[in-house]
PDB file of C-alpha atoms in Angstrom:
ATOM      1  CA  UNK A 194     115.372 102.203  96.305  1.00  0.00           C
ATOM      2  CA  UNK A 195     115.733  99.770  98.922  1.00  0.00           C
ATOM      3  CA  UNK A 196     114.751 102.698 101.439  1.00  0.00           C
ATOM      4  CA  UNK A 197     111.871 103.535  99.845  1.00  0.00           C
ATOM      5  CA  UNK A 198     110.141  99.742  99.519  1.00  0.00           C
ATOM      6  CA  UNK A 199     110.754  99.530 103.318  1.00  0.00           C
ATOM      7  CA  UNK A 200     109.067 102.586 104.552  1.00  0.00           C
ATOM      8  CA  UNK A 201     106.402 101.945 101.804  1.00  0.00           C
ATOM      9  CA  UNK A 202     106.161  98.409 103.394  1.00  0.00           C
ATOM     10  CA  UNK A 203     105.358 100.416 106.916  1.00  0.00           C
ATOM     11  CA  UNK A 204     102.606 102.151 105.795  1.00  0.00           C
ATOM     12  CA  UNK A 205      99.276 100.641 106.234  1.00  0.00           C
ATOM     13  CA  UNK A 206      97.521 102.676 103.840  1.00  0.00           C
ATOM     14  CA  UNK A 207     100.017 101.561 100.877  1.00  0.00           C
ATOM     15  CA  UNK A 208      99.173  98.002 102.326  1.00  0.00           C
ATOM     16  CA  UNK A 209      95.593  98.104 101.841  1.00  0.00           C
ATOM     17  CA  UNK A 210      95.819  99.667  98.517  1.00  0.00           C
ATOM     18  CA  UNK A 211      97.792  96.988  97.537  1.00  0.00           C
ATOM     19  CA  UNK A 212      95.821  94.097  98.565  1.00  0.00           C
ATOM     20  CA  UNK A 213      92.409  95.594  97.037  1.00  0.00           C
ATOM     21  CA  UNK A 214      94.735  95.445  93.679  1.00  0.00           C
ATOM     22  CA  UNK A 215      95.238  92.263  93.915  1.00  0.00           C
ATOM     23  CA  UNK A 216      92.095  91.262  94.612  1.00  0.00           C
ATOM     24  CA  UNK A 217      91.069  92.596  91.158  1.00  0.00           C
ATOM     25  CA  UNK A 218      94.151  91.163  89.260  1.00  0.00           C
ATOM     26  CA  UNK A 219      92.957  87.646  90.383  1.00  0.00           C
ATOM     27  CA  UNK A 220      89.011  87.852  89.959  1.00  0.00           C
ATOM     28  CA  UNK A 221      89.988  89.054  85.896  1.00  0.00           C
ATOM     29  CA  UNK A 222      93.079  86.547  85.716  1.00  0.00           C
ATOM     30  CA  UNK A 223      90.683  83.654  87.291  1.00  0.00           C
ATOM     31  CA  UNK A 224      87.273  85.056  85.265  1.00  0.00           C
ATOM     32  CA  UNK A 225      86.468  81.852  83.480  1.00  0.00           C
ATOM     33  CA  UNK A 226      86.776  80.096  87.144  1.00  0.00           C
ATOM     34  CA  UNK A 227      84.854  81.651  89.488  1.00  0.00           C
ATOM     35  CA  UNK A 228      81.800  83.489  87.269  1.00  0.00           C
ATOM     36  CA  UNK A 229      79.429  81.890  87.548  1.00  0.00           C
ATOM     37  CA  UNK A 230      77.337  82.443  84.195  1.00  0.00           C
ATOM     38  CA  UNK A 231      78.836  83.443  80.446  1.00  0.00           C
ATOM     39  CA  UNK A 232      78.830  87.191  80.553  1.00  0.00           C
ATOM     40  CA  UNK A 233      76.905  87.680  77.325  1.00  0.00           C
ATOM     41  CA  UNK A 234      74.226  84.703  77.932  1.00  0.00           C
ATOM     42  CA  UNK A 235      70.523  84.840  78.824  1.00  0.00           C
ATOM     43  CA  UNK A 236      70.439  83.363  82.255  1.00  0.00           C
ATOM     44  CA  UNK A 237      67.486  84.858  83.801  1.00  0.00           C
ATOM     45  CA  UNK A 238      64.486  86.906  83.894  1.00  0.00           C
ATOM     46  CA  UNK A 239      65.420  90.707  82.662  1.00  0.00           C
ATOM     47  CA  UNK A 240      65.845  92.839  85.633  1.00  0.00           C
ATOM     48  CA  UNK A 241      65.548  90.115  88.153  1.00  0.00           C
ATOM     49  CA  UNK A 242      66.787  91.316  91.443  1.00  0.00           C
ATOM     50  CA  UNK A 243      69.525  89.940  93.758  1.00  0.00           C
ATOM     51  CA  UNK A 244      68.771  86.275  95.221  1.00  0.00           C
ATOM     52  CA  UNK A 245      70.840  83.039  95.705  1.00  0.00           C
ATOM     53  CA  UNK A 246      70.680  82.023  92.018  1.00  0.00           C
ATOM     54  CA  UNK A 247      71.878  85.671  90.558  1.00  0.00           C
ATOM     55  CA  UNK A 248      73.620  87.270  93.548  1.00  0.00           C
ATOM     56  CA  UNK A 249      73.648  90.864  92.036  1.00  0.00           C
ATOM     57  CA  UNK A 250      70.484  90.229  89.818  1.00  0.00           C
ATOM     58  CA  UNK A 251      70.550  90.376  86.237  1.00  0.00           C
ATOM     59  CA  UNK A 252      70.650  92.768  83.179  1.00  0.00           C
ATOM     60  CA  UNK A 253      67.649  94.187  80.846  1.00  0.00           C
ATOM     61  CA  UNK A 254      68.305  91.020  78.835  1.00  0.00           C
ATOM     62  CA  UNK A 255      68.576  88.350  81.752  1.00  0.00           C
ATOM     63  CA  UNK A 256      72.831  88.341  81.786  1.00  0.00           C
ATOM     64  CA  UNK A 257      74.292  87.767  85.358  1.00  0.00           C
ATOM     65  CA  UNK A 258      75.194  91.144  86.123  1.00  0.00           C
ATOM     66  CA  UNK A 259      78.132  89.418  88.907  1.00  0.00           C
ATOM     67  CA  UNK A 260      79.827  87.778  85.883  1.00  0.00           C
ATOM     68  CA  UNK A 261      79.632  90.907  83.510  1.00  0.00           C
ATOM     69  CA  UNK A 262      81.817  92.425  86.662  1.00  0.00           C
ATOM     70  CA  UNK A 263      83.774  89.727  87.192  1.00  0.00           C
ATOM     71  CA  UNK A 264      84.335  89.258  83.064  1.00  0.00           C
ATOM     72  CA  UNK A 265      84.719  93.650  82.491  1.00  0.00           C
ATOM     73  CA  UNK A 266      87.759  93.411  85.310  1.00  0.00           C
ATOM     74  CA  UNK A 267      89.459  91.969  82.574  1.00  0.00           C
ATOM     75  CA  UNK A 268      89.168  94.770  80.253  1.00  0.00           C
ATOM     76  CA  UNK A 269      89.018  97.708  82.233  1.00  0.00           C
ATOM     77  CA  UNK A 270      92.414  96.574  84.344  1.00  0.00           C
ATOM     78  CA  UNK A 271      94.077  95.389  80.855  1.00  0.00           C
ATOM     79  CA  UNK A 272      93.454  98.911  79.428  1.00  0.00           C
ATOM     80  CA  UNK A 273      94.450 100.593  83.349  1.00  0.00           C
ATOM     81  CA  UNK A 274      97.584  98.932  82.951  1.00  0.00           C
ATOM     82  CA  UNK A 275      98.780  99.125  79.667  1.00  0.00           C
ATOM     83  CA  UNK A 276      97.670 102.455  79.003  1.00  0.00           C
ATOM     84  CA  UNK A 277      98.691 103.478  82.215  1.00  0.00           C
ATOM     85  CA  UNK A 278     102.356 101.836  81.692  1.00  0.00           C
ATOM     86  CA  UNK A 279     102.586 103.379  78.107  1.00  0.00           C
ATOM     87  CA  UNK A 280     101.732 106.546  79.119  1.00  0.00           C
ATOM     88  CA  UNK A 281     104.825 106.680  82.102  1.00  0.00           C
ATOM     89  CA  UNK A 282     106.977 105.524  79.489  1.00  0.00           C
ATOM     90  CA  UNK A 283     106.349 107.879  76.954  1.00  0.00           C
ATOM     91  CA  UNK A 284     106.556 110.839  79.277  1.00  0.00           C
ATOM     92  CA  UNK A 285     109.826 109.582  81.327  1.00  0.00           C
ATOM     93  CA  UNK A 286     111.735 109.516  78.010  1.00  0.00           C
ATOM     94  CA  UNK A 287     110.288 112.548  76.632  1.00  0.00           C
ATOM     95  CA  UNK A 288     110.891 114.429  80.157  1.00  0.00           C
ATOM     96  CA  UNK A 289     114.119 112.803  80.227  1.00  0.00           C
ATOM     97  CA  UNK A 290     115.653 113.488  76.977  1.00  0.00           C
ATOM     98  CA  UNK A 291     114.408 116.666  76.913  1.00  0.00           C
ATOM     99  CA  UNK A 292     115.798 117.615  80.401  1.00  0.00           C
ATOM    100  CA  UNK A 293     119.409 115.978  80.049  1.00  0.00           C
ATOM    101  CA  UNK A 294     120.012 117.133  76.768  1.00  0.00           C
ATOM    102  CA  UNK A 295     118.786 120.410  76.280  1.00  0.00           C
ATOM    103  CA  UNK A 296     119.244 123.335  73.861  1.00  0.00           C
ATOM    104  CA  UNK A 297     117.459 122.737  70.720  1.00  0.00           C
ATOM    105  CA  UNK A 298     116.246 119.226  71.508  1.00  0.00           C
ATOM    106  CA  UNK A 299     114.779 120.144  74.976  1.00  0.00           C
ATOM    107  CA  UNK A 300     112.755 123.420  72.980  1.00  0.00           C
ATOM    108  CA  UNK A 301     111.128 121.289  70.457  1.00  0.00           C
ATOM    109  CA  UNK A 302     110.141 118.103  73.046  1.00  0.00           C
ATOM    110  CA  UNK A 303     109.068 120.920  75.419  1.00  0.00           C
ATOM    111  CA  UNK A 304     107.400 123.202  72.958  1.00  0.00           C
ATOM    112  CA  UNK A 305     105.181 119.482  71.725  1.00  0.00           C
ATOM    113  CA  UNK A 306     104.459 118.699  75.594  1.00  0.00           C
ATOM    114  CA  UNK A 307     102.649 122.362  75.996  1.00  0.00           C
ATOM    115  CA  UNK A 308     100.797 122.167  72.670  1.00  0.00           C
ATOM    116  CA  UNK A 309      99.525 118.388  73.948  1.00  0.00           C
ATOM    117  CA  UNK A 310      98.571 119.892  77.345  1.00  0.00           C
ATOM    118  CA  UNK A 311      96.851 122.977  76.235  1.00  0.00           C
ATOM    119  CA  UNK A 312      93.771 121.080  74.109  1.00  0.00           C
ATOM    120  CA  UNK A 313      91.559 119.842  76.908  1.00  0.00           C
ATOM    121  CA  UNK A 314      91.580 115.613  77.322  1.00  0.00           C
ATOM    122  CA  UNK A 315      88.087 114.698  77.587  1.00  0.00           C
ATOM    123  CA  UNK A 316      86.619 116.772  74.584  1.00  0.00           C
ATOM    124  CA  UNK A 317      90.274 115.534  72.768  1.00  0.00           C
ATOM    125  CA  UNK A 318      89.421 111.969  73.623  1.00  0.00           C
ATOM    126  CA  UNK A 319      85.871 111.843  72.064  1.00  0.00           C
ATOM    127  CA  UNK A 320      86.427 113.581  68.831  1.00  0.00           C
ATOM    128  CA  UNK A 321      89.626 110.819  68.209  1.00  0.00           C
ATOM    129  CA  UNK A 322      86.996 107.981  69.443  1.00  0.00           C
ATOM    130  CA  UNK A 323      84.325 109.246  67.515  1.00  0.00           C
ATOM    131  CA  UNK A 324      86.718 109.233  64.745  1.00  0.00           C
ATOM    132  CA  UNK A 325      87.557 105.751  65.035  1.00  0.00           C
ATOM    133  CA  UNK A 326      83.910 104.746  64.918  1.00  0.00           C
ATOM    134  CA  UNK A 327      83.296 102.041  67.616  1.00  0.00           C
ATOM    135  CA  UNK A 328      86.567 101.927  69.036  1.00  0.00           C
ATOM    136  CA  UNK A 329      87.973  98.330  70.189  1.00  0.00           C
ATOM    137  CA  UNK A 330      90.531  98.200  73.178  1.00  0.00           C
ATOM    138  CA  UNK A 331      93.569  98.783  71.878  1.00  0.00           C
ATOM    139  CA  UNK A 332      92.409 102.019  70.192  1.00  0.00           C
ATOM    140  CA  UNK A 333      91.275 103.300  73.233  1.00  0.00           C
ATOM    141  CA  UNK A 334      94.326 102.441  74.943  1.00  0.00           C
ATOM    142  CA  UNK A 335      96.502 104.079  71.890  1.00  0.00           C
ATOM    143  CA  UNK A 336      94.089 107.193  72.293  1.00  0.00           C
ATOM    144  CA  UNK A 337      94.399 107.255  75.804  1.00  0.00           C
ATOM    145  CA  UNK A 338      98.222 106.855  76.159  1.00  0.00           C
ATOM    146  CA  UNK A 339      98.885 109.359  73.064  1.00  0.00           C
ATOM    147  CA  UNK A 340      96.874 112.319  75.137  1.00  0.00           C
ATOM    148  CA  UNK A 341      98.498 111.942  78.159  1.00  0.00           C
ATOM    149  CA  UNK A 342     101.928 111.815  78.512  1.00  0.00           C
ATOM    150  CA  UNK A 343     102.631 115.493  78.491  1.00  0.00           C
ATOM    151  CA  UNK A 344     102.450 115.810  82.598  1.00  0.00           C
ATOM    152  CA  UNK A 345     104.493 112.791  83.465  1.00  0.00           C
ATOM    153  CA  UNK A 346     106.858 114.093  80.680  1.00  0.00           C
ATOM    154  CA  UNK A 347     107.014 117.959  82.416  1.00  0.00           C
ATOM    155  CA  UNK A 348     107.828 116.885  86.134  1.00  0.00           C
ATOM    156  CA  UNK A 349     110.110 114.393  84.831  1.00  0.00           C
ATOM    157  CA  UNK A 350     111.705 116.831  82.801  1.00  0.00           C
ATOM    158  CA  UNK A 351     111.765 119.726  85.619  1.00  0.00           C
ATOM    159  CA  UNK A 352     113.494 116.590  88.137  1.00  0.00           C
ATOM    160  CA  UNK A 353     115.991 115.842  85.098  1.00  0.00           C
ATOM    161  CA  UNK A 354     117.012 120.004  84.718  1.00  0.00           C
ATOM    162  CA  UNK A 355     117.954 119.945  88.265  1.00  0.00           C
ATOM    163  CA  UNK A 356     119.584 116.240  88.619  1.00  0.00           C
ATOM    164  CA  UNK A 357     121.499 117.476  85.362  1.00  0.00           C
ATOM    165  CA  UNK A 358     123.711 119.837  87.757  1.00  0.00           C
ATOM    166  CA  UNK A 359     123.856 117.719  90.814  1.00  0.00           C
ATOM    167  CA  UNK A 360     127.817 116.530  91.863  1.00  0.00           C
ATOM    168  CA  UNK A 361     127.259 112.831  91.573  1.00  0.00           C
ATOM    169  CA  UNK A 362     126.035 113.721  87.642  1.00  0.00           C
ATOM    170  CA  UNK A 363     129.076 115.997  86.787  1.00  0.00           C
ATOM    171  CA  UNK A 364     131.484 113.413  88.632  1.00  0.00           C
ATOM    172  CA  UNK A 365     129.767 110.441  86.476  1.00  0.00           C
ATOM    173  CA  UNK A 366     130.665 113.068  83.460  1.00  0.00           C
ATOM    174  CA  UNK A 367     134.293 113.188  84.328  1.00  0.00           C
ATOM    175  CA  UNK A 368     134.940 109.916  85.135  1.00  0.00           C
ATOM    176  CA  UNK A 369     133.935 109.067  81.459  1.00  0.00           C
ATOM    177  CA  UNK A 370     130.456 106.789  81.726  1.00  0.00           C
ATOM    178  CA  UNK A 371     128.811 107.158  78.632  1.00  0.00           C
ATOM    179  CA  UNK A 372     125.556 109.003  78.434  1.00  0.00           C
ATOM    180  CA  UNK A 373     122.962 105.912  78.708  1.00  0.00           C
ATOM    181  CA  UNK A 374     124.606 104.994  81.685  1.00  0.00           C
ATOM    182  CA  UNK A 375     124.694 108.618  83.464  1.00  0.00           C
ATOM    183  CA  UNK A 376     120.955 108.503  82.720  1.00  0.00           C
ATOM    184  CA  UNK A 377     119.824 105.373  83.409  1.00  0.00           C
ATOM    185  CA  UNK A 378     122.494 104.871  86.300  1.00  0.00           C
ATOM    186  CA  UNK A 379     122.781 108.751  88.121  1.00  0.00           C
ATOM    187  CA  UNK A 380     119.620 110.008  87.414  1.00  0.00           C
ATOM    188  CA  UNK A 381     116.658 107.393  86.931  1.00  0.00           C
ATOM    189  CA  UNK A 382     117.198 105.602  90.103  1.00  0.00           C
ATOM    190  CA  UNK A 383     116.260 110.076  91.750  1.00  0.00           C
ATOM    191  CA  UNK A 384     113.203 109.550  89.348  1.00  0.00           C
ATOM    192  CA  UNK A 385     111.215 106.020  91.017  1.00  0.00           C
ATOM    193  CA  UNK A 386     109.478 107.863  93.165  1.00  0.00           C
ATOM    194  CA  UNK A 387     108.196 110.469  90.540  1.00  0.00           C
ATOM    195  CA  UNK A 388     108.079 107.421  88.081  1.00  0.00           C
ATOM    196  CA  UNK A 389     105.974 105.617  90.424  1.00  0.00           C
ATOM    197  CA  UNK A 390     103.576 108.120  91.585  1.00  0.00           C
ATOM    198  CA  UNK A 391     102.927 108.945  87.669  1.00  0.00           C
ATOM    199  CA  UNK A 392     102.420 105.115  86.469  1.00  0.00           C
ATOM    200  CA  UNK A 393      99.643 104.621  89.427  1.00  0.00           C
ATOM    201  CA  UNK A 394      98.267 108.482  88.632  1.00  0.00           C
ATOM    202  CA  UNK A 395      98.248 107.351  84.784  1.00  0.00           C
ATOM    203  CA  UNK A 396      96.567 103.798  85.744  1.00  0.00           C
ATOM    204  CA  UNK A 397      93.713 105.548  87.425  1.00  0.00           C
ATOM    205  CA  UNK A 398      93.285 107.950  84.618  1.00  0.00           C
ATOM    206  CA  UNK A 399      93.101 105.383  82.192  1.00  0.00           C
ATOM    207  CA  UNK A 400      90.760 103.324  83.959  1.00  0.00           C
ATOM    208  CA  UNK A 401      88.345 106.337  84.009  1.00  0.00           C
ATOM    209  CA  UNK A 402      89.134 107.473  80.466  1.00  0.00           C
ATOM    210  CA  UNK A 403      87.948 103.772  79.600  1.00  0.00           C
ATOM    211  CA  UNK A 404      84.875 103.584  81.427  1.00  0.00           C
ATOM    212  CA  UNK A 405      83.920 107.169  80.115  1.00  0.00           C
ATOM    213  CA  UNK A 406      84.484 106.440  76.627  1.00  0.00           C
ATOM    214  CA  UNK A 407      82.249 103.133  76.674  1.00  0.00           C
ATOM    215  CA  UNK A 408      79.462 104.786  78.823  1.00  0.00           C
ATOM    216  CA  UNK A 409      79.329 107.003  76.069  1.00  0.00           C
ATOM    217  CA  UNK A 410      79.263 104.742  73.350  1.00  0.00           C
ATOM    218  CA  UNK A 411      82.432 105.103  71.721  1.00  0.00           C
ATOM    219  CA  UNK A 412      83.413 101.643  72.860  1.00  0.00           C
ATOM    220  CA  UNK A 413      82.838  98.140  71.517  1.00  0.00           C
ATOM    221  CA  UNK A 414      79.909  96.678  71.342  1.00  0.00           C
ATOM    222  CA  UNK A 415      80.679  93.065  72.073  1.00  0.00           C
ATOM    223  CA  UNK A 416      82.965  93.757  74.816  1.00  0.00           C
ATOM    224  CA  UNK A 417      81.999  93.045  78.383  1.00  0.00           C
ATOM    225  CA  UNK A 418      83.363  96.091  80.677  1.00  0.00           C
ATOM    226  CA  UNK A 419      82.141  98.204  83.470  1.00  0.00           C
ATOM    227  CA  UNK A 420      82.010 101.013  80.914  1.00  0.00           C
ATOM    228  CA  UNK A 421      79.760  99.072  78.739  1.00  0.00           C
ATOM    229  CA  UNK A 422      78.177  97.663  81.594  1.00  0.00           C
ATOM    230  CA  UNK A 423      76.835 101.530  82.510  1.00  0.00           C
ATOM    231  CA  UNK A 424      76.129 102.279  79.069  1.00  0.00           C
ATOM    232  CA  UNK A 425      73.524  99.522  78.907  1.00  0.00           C
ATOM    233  CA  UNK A 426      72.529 100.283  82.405  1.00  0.00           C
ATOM    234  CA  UNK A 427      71.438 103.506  81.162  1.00  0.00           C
ATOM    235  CA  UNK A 428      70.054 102.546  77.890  1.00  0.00           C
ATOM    236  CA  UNK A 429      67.327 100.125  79.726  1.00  0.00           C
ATOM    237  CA  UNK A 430      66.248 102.736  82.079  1.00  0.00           C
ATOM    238  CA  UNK A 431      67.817 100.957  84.905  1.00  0.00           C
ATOM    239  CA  UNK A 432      67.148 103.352  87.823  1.00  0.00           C
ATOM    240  CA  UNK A 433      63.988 104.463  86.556  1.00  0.00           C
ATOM    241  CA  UNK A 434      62.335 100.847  86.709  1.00  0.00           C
ATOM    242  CA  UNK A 435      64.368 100.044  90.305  1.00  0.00           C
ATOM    243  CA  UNK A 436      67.109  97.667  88.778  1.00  0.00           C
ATOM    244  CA  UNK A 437      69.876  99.540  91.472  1.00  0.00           C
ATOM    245  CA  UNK A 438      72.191  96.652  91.337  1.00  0.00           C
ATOM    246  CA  UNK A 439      72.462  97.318  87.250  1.00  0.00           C
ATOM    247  CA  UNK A 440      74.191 100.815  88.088  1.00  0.00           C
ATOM    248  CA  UNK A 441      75.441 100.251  91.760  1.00  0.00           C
ATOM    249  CA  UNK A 442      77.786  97.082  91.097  1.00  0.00           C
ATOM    250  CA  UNK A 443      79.764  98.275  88.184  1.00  0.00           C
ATOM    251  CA  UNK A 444      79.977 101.739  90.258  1.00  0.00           C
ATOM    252  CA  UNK A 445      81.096  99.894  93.073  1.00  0.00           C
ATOM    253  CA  UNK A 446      84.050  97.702  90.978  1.00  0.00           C
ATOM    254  CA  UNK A 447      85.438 101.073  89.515  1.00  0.00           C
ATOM    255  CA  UNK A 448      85.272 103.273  93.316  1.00  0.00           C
ATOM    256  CA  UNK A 449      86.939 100.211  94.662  1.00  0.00           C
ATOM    257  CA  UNK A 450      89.652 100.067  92.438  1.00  0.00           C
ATOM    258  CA  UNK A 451      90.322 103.615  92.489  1.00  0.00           C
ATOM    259  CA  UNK A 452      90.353 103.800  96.137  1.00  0.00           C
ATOM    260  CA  UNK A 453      92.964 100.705  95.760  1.00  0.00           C
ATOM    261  CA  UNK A 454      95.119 103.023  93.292  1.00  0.00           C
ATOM    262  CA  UNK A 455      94.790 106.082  95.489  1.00  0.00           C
ATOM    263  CA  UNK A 456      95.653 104.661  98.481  1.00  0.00           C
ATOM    264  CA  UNK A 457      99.225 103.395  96.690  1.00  0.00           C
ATOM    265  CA  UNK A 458      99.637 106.780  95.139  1.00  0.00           C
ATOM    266  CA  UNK A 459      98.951 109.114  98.124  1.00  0.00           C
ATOM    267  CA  UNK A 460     101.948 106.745 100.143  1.00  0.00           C
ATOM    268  CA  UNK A 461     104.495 107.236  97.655  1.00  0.00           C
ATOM    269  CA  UNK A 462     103.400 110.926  97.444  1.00  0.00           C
ATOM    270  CA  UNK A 463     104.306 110.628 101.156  1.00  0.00           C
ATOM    271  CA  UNK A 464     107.175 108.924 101.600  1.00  0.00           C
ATOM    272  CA  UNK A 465     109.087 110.367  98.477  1.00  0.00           C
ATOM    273  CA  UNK A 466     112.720 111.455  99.478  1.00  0.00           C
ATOM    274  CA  UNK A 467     113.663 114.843  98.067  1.00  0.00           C
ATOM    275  CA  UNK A 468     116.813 114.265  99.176  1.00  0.00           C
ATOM    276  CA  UNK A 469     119.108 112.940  96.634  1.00  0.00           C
ATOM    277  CA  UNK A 470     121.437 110.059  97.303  1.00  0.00           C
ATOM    278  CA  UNK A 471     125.002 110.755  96.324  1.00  0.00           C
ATOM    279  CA  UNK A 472     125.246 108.530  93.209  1.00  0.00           C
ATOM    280  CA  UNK A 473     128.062 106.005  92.844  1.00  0.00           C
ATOM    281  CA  UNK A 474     130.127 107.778  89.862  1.00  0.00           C
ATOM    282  CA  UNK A 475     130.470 110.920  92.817  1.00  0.00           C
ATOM    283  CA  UNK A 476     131.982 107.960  95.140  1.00  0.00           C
ATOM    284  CA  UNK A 477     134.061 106.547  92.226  1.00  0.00           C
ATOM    285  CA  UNK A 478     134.990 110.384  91.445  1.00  0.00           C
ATOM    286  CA  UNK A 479     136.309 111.387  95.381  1.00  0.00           C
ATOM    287  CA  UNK A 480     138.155 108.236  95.202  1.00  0.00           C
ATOM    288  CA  UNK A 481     139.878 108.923  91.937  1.00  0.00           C
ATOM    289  CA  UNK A 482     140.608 112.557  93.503  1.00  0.00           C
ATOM    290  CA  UNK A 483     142.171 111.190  96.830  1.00  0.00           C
ATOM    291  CA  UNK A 484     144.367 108.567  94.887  1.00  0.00           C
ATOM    292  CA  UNK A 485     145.906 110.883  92.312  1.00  0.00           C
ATOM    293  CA  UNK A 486     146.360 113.567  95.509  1.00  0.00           C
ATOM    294  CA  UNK A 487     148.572 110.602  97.338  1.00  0.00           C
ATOM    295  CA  UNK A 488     150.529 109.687  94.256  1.00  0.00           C
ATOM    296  CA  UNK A 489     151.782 113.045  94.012  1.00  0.00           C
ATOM    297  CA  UNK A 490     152.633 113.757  97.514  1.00  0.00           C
ATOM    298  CA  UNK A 491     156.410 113.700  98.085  1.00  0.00           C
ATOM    299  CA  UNK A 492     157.224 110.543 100.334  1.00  0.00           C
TER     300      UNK A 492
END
C-alpha cells in the first residue's frame, strides 16, 4: 500500500487530478463564503451578460449564474461521492463474498450481478426516477448506487477467485485466522488498487447520472445543481437568445471535474501492481514450517 501512494505521489498527472478535486471540495464546503449572491434570488436583469457586477451573467430570471455553480458543487459532489462510495461498497462485498466463498453462495450473488448488468442503466435509471416523481437527492443517489454495483462487484469477484488459491491465502488457512481476517487481512489489501480505480470510476458515473437525471427533469425542483442548472438553461431558450454563459459555465464545472476524476483514475490504472505481495500469514506459515523442521532434527 505504501508502494503504491509513493509512485502515485510521482506521477504528475495523479497530482493535477488531485488538486482540481480539491478545488471543488472547497468552493461547495466554503459556498455560503465566497458566492457572491443567494443562488435562488433575483439579482439582476434576466439574461444579463458577464460584467464586473455578475461575472458569468445571470439566469432567465436574473439569479447569478457564478453562485448557482458555486451553490450546485454542493450537490452534484455530495451525490459523486456518496453514490460513488456506496456503489464500491456494495460491489466489493458482493464480489468478495461471492468470490471467497463460492459454491451455492457465489451462483446466486453471481447469477443477481448478470441479471443487474444485462437491463441497460440509463433507460433503468429514468423509469425508477420517473417512478419516484420529482426525485430529491438521496433518491437519486439510492437509484444510482442500486444500478451500479454489478461491475465493481464482477472484477472484484474475478480478483477474489484467483487470490482465493494464492500461497499466502492457503497458509493464512492453515495457520488458523478466522475467515474475516483472511479476507480483510490476505486478500483486501491485493484489492486497493481495483477498489480504488472503481470508487473514482463510480464517482464520475454518478456525477453524470446526476446531472442527466436533473437535465431531464426527474430532479428537484428547488435544488440548485449543475443538472438543474442545464435544465433551466434549456427551458429559457438559452442558446437561442445568445445567453452562452447559461449553458457554457455549468458545462465547464462538470468537464472540469471529470477531467479531475480521470486524471486520478487513469494513474492508478497505471501504476496498479499485478504482482501480489506475499501476505504475512505465508511469512507466519514458512516460519512455523522451519521451526517444527528444527525441533525434530536429531541434535
Amino acid at each position: 500500500m505504501t508502494g503504491l501512494l509513493h509512485m502515485l505521489w510521482r506521477r504528475k498527472k495523479v497530482t493535477v487530478g488531485i488538486a482540481i478535486v480539491l478545488v471543488f471540495v472547497v468552493v461547495a464546503l466554503l459556498a455560503p463564503v465566497i458566492a457572491p449572491y443567494d443562488p435562488v434570488a433575483r439579482v439582476g436583469r434576466p439574461h444579463e451578460a458577464p460584467s464586473a457586477e455578475h461575472l458569468l451573467g445571470t439566469t432567465r430570471v436574473g439569479r447569478d449564474v457564478l453562485s448557482q455553480a458555486i451553490w450546485g458543487a454542493r450537490t452534484s459532489l455530495m451525490v459523486g461521492l456518496v453514490g460513488g462510495l456506496v456503489i464500491t461498497v456494495l460491489g466489493t462485498a458482493i464480489g468478495l463474498i461471492g468470490g471467497y466463498r463460492g459454491g451455492k453462495v457465489d451462483e446466486v450473488l453471481d447469477l443477481a450481478t448478470n441479471v443487474v448488468l444485462v437491463i441497460p442503466n440509463l433507460p433503468l435509471l429514468i423509469v425508477l426516477a420517473a417512478f419516484l416523481g420529482n426525485a430529491g437527492t438521496g433518491a437519486i443517489v439510492a437509484i444510482v448506487a442500486l444500478t451500479s454495483w454489478p461491475w465493481g462487484a464482477r472484477v472484484t469477484r474475478a480478483q477474489t477467485l484467483t487470490l482465493r488459491h494464492r500461497e499466502f491465502v492457503l497458509a493464512a488457512r492453515l495457520v488458523g485466522e478466522p475467515t474475516w481476517r483472511v479476507v480483510g487481512v490476505e486478500i483486501l489489501p491485493n484489492l486497493a488498487s481495483i477498489i480504488g480505480i472503481n470508487l473514482v470510476g463510480s464517482i464520475i458515473y454518478a456525477v453524470i447520472a446526476q446531472v442527466t437525471l436533473e437535465y431531464l427533469g426527474f430532479g428537484d425542483p428547488l435544488s440548485v445543481s449543475w443538472g438543474r442548472m442545464l435544465y433551466n438553461a434549456q427551458n429559457a431558450s438559452a442558446i437561442t437568445v445568445g445567453a452562452w454563459w447559461d449553458i457554457l459555465t455549468p458545462c465547464a464545472a462538470i468537464a472540469l471535474l471529470g477531467l479531475g476524476l480521470a486524471l486520478i483514475n487513469f494513474t492508478l490504472d497505471e501504476v496498479a501492481n499485478p504482482q501480489l505481495r506475499s501476505g504475512p500469514a505465508l511469512t507466519r506459515w514458512l516460519r512455523l514450517v522451519d521451526r517444527r523442521r528444527r525441533e525434530r532434527k536429531p541434535a
